[in-house]
Tab-separated table of C-alpha atoms in Angstrom:
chain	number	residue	atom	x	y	z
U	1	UNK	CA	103.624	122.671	103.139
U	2	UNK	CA	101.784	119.645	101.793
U	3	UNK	CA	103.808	116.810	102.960
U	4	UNK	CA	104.618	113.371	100.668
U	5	UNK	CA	102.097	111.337	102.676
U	6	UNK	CA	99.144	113.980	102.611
U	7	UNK	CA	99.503	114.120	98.962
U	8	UNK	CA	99.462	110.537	99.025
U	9	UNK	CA	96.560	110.515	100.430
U	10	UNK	CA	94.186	113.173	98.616
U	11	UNK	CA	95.207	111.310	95.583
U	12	UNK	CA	94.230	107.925	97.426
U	13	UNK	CA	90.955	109.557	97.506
U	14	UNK	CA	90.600	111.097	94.107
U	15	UNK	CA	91.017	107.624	92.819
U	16	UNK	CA	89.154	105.842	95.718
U	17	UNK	CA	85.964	105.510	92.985
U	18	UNK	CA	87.973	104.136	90.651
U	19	UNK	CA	89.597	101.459	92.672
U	20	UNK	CA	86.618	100.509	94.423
U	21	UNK	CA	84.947	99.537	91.471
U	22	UNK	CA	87.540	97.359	90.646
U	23	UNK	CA	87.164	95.640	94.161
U	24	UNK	CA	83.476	95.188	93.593
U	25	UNK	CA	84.553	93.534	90.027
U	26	UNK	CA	87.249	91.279	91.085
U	27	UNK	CA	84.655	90.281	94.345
U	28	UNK	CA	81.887	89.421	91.656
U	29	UNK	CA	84.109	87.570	88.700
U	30	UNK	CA	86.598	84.978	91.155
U	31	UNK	CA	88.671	82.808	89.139
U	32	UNK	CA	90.805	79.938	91.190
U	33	UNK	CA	94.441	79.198	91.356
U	34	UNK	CA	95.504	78.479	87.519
U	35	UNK	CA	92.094	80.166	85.972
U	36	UNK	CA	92.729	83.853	86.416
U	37	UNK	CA	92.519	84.248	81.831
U	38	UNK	CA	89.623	87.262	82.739
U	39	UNK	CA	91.068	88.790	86.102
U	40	UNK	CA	94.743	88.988	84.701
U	41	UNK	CA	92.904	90.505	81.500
U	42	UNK	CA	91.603	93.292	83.254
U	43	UNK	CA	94.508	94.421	85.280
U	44	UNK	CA	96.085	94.476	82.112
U	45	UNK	CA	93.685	96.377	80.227
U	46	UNK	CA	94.079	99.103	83.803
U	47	UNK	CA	97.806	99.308	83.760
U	48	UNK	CA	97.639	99.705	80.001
U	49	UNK	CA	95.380	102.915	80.465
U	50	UNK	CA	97.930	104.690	82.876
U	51	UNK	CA	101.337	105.777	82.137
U	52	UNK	CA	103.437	102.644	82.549
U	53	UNK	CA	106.817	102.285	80.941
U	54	UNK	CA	106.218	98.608	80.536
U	55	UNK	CA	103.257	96.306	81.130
U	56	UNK	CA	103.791	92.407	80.514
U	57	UNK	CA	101.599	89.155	80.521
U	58	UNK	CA	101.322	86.003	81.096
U	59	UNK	CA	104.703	85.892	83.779
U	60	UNK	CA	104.671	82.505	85.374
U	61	UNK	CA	100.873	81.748	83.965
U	62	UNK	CA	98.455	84.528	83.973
U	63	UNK	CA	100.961	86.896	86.006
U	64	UNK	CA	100.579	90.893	85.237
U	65	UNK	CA	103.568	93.518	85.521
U	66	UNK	CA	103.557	96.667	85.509
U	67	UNK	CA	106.948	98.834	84.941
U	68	UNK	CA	107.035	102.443	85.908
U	69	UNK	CA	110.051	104.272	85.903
U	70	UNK	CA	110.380	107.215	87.850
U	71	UNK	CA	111.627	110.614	87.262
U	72	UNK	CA	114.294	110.576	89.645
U	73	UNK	CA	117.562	108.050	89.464
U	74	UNK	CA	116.958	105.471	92.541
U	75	UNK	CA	116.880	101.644	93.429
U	76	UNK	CA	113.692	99.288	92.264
U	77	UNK	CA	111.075	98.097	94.514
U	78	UNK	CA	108.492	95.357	93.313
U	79	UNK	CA	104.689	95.375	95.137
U	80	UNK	CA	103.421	92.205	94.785
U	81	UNK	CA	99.323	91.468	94.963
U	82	UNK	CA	97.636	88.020	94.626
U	83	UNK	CA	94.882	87.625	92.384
U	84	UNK	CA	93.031	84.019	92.682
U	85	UNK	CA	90.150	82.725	94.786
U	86	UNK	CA	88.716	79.960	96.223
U	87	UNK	CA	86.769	77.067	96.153
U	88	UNK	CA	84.207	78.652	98.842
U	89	UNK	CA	80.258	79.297	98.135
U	90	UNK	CA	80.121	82.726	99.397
U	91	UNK	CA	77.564	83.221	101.965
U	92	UNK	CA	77.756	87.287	102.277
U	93	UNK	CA	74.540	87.876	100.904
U	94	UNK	CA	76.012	91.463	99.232
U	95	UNK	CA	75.208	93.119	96.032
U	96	UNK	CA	78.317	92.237	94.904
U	97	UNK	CA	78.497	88.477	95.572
U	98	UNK	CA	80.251	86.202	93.375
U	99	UNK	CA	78.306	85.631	89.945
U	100	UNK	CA	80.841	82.026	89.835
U	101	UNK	CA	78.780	79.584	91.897
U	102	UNK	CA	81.361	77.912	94.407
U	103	UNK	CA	84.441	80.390	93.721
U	104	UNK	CA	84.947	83.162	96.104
U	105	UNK	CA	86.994	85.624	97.384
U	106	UNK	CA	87.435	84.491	100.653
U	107	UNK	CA	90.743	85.365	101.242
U	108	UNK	CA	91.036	88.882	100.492
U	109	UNK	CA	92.542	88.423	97.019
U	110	UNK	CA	90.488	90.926	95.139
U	111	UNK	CA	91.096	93.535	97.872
U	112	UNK	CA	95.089	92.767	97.373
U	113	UNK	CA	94.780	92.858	93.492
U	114	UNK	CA	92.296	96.352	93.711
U	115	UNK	CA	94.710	98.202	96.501
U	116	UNK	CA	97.530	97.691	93.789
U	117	UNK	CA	96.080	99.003	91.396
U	118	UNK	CA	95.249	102.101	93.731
U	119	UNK	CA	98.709	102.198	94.301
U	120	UNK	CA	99.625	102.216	90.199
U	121	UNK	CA	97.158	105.217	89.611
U	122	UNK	CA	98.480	107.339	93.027
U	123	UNK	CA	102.130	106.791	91.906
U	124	UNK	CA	101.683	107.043	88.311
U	125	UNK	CA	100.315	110.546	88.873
U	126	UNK	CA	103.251	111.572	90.755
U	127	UNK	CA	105.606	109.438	88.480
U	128	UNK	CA	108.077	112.501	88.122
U	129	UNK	CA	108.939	112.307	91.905
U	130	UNK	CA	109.151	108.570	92.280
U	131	UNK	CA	113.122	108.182	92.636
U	132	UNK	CA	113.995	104.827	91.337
U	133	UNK	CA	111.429	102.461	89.262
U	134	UNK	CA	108.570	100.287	90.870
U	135	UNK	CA	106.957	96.980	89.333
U	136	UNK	CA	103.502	96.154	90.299
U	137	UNK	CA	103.696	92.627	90.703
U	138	UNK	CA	100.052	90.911	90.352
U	139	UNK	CA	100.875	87.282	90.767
U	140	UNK	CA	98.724	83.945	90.109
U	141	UNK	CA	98.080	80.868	92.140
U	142	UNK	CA	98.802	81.863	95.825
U	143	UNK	CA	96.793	79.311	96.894
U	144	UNK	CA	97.831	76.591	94.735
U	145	UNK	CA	100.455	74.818	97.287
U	146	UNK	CA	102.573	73.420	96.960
U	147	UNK	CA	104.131	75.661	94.278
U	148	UNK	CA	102.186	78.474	94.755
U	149	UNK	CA	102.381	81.241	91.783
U	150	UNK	CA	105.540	82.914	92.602
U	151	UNK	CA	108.169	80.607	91.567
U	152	UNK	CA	106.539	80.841	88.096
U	153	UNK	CA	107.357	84.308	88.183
U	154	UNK	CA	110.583	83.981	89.141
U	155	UNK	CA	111.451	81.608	86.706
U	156	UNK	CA	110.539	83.865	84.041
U	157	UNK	CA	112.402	87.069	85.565
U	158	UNK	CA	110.122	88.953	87.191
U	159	UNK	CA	112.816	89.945	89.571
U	160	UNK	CA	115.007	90.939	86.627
U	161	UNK	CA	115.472	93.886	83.877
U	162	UNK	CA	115.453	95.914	86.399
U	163	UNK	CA	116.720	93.943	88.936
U	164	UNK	CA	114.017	94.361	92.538
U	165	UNK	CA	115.880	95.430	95.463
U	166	UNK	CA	113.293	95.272	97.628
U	167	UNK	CA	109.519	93.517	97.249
U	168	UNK	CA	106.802	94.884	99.341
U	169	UNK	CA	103.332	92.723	99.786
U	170	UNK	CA	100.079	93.476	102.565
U	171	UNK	CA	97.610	90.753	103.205
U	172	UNK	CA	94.258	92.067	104.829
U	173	UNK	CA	94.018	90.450	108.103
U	174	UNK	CA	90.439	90.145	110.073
U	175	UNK	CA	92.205	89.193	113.499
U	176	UNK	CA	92.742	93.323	113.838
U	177	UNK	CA	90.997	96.013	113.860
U	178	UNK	CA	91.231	98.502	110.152
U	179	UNK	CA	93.471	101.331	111.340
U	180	UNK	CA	96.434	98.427	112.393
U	181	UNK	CA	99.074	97.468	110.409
U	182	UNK	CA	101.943	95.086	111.059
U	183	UNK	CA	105.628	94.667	109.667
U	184	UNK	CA	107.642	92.986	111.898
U	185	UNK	CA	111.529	91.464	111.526
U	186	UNK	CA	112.153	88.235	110.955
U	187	UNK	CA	109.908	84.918	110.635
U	188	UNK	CA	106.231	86.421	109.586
U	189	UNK	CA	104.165	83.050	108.116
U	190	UNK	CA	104.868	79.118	109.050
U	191	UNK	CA	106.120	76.796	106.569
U	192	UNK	CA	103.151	74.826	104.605
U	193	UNK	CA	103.884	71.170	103.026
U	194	UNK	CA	101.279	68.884	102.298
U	195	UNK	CA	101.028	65.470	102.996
U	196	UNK	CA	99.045	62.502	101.279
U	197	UNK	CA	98.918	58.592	103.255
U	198	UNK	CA	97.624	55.447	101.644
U	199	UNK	CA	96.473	52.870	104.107
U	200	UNK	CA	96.408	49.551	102.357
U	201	UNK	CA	94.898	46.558	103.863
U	202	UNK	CA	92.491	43.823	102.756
U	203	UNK	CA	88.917	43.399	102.065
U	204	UNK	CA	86.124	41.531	103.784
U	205	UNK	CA	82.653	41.191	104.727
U	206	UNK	CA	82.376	43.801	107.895
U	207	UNK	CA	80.661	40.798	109.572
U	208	UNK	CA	83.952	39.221	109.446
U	209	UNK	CA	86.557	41.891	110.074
U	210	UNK	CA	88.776	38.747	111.322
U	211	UNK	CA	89.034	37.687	107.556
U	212	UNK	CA	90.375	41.154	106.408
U	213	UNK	CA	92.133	44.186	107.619
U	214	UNK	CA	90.774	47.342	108.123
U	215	UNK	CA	92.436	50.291	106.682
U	216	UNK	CA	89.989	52.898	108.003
U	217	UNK	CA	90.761	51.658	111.630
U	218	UNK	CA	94.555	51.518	110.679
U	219	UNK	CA	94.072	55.141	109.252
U	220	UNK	CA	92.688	56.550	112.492
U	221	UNK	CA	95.135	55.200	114.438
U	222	UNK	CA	97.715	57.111	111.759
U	223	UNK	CA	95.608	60.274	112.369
U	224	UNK	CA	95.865	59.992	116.411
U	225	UNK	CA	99.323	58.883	115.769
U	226	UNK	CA	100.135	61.954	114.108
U	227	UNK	CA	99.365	63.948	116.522
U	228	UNK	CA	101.975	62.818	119.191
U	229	UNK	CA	104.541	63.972	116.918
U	230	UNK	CA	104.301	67.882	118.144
U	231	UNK	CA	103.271	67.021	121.887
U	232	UNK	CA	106.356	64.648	122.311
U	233	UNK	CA	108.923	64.780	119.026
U	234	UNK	CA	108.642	68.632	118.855
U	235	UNK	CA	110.921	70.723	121.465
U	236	UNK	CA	108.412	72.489	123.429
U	237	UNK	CA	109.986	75.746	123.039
U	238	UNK	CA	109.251	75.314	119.274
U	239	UNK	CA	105.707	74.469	117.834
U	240	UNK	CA	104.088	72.881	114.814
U	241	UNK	CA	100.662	71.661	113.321
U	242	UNK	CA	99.797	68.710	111.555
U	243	UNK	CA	96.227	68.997	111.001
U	244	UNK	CA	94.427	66.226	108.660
U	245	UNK	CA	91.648	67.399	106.405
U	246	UNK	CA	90.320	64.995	104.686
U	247	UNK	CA	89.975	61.198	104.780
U	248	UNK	CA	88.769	59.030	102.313
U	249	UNK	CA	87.894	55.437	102.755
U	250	UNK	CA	85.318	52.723	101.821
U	251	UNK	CA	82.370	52.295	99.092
U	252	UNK	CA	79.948	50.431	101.107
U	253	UNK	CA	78.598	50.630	104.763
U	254	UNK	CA	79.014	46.739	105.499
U	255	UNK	CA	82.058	46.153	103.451
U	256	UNK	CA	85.689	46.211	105.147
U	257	UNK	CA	87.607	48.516	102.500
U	258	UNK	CA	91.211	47.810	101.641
U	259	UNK	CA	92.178	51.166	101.237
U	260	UNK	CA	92.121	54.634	103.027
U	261	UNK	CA	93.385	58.062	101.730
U	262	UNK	CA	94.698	61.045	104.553
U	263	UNK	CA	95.222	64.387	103.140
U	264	UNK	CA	96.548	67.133	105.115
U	265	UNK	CA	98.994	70.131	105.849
U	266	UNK	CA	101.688	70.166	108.232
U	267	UNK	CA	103.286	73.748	109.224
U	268	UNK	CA	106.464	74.839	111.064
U	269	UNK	CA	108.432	77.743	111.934
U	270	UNK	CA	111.986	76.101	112.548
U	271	UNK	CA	114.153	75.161	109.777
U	272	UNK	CA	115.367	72.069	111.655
U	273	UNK	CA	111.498	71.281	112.628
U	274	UNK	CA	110.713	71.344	108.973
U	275	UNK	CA	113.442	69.033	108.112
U	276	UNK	CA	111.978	66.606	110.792
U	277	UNK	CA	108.693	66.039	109.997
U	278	UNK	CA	108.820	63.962	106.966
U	279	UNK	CA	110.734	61.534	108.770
U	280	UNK	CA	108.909	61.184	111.789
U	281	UNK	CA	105.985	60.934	109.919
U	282	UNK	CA	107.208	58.256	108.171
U	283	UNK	CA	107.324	56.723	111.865
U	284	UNK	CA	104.427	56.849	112.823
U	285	UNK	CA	102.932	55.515	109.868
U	286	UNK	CA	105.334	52.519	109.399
U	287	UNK	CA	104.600	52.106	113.299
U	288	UNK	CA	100.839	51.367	112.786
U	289	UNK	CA	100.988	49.250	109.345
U	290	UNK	CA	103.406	47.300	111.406
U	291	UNK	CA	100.923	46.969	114.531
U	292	UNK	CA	97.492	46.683	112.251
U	293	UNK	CA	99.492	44.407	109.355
U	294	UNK	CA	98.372	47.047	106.871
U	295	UNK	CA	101.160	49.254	104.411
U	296	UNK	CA	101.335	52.836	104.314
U	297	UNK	CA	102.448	55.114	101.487
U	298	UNK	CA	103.789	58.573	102.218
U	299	UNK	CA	103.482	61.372	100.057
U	300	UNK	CA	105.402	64.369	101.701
U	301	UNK	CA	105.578	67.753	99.527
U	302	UNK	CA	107.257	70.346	100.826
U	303	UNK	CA	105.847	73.797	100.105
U	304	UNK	CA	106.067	77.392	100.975
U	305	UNK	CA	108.878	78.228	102.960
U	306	UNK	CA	108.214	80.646	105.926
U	307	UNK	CA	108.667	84.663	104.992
U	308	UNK	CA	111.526	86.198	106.138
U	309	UNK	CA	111.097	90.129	106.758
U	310	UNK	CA	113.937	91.930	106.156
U	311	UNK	CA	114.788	94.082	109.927
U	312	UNK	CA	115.970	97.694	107.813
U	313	UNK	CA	113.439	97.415	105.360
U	314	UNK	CA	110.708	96.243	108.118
U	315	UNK	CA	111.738	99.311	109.915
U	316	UNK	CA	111.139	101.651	106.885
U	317	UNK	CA	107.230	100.097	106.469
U	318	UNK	CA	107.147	100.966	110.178
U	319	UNK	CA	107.977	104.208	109.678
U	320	UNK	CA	105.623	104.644	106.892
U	321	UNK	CA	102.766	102.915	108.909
U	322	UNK	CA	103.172	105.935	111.223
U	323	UNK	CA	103.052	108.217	108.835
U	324	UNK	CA	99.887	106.775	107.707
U	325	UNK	CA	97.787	105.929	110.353
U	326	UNK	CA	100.117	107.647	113.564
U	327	UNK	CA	102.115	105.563	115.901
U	328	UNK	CA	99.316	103.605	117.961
U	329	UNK	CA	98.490	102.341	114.278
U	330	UNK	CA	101.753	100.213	113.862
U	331	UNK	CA	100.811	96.518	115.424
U	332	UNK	CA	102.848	95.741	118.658
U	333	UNK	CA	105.235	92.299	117.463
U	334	UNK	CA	102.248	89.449	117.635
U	335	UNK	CA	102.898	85.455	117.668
U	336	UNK	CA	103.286	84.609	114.213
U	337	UNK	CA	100.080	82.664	112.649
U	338	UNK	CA	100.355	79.140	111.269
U	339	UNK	CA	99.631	80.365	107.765
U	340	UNK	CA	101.594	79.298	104.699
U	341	UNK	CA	102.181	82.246	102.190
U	342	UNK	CA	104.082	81.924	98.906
U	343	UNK	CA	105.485	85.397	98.903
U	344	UNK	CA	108.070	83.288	100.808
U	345	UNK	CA	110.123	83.074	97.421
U	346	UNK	CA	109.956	86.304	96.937
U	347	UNK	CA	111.479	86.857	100.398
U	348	UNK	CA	114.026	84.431	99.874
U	349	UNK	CA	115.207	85.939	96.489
U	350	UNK	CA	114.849	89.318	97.734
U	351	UNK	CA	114.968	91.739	101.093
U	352	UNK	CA	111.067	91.838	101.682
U	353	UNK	CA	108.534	92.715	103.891
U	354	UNK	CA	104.708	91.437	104.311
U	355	UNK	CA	102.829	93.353	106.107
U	356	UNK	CA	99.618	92.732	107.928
U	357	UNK	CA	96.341	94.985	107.286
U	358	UNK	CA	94.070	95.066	109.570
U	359	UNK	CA	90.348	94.920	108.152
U	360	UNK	CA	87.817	93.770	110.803
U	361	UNK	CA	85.540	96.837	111.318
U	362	UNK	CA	86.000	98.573	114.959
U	363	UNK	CA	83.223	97.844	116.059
U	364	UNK	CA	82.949	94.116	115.360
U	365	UNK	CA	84.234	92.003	118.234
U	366	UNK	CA	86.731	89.476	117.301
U	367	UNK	CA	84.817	86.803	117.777
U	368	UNK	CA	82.096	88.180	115.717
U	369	UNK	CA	84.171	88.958	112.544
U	370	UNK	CA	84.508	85.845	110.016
U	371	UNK	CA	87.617	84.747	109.320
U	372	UNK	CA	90.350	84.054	106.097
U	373	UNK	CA	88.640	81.460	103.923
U	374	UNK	CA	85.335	81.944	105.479
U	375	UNK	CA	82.183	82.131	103.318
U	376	UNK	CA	80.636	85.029	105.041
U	377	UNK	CA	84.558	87.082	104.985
U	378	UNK	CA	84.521	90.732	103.727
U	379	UNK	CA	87.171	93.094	104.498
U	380	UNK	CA	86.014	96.668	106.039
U	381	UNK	CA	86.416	98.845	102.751
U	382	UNK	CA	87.935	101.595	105.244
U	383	UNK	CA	90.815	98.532	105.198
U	384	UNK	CA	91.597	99.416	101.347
U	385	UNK	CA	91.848	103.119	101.715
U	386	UNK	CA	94.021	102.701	104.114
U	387	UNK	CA	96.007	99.865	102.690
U	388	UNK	CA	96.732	101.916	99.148
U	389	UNK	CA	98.062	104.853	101.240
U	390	UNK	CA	100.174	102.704	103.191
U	391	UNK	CA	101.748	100.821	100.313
U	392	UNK	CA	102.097	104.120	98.305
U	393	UNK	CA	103.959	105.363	101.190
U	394	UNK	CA	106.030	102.118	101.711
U	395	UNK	CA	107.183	102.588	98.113
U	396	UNK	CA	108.529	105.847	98.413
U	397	UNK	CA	110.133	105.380	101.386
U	398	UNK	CA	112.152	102.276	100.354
U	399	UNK	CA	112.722	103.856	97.420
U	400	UNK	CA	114.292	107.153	99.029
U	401	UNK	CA	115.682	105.380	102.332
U	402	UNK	CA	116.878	101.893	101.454
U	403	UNK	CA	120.488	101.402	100.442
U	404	UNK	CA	120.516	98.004	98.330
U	405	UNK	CA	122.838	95.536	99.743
U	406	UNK	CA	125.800	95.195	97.447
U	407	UNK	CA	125.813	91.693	95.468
């Protein structure tokens, strides 16, 4: 008897070809956060080829959605993929490099956006025994914090007509090994905000620092500053970063500048934590104008809140990891990375689950394999196959198992 997942995954592999090629052409055409016109364009035109109920544009900026109603009465499940790059010149040195000179898919992006649509053909062909309706979700601007590209969509109902139950989402991870996959309960990505400081102080000769004051000293005394906050703010059973990534100060070698510029990201897990570090920011920085006699300006965003897996649903993806790739495949619960992710919203509007794919080849040691954001990153294409059969099989499952949570 041919079970759900083996049919799954024969059709996985009848449309492997297909959905490959799209990999290779989202991989060689990258378009950043707010400049997907050509990538959103060509999902489209895909979705439009199969048999979709609905397909909509432009959701929340160049957002795609894809409606397919099943054959068989049932709840709605949304699969989200990203579909934006980065400002990275790729260093792979493959046939399929990026053709857009300082944009690259160095976060996996085109993998996410090419599984999906592996997942609309697989389903689609089987779209008699889906038992409730699924919307493929292919969503702008993950990158862009801190707003991100799924607000956008919310705003203009992607959630809605048919209202999601549930919203599903994989990001390929390089940390495991392909064959891995995690969906654990509870708190799966940190909180991002980002922060911008002015250091204002006055101008001189640098001959004559006594006649001025210095903001680039003053701002590396915020930066060291800062980084008390965690070590002696932050209860130690808790964590936090606050990393600084760029600093911007001066115009000449032997002038004094007035001003210096911090940019950075702070991340948290904790609620409260969150809530904390603006002010204690604030602190520090008020500490050292008042010690250097510079000012300091504090621009605190907050961003992406931390995703929130749902435990039942978390247990169904487990359930369908086994099926997939057999128990030793479903990841042991790991310490959650420091990563913001936007499909936050969608967890917070919705029970959700974002799972983590393993794609760093087995026999690549860890240390060896390059990681998220990286110039030289490529996901093992073993990671896809196994990441459309997974999600396929996530979908049904939910779909079949999950009782919706009465409103």
């Amino acid at each position: 008897m041919d079970t759900a997942v083996n049919k799954i995954t024969k059709l996985e592999e009848k449309f492997r070809e297909a959905y490959m090629e799209y990999y290779y052409h989202f991989h060689k055409n990258p378009e950043k956060s707010y400049e997907e016109k050509e990538t959103s364009a060509y999902v489209a035109e895909k979705l439009q080829k199969l048999p979709m109920d609905e397909v909509k544009t432009n959701i929340g900026g160049y957002g795609v959605v894809g409606v397919l109603k099943g054959g068989k009465p049932g709840p709605c499940v949304g699969l989200r993929a990203d579909m934006d790059a980065l400002s990275v010149l790729e260093a792979t040195g493959v046939d399929f490099a990026s053709c857009n000179p300082g944009v690259m898919h160095a976060c996996g992006h085109d993998a996410h956006t090419a599984m999906l649509l592996g997942v609309a053909h697989v389903l689609c062909e089987i779209k008699d025994e889906v038992p409730g309706t699924v919307k493929f979700v292919f969503q702008p601007s993950e990158e862009m914090t801190p707003r991100g590209g799924a607000p956008g969509m919310i705003e203009d109902g992607v959630l809605e007509n048919p209202r999601v139950d549930v919203m599903l989402a994989s990001h390929v991870w390089p940390t495991f090994e392909t064959g891995m996959i995690g969906a654990q309960d509870g708190i799966v990505s940190a909180a991002s905000d980002h922060l911008k400081i002015k250091v204002t102080g006055k101008s001189a000769h640098a001959s004559m620092p006594h006649e001025g004051v210095d903001a680039i000293v003053a701002g590396a005394a915020v930066v060291g500053g800062l980084q008390t906050i965690v070590a002696r703010n932050i209860d130690p059973k808790e964590t936090a970063v606050i990393t600084i990534g760029l600093i911007n100060g001066g115009t000449r070698y032997n002038v004094l500048p007035e001003e210096c510029f911090l940019e950075g990201t702070v991340r948290s897990f904790n609620k409260n934590v969150t809530a904390q570090m603006p002010v204690l920011i604030q602190r520090v920085v008020d500490g050292v104008s008042a010690g250097y006699g510079t000012t300091g300006e504090v621009d605190y965003e907050s961003g992406y809140p931390s995703v929130q897996n749902n435990p039942a649903v978390a247990k169904i993806c487990r359930s369908a990891i086994a099926e997939v790739v057999g128990e030793d495949g479903v990841l042991p619960v790991q310490g959650v990375p420091a990563a913001g992710e936007d499909f936050s919203f969608f967890s917070l509007a919705a029970p959700s689950v974002f799972a983590w794919l393993g794609c760093r080849p087995k026999d690549i040691p860890l240390e060896q394999m390059p990681p998220l954001h990286n110039a030289k990153f490529l996901p093992d294409p073993e990671a896809l196959q196994i990441g459309v059969r997974y999600m396929a099989t996530a979908a049904m499952k939910v779909l079949s198992e999950y009782i919706p949570e009465k409103k």
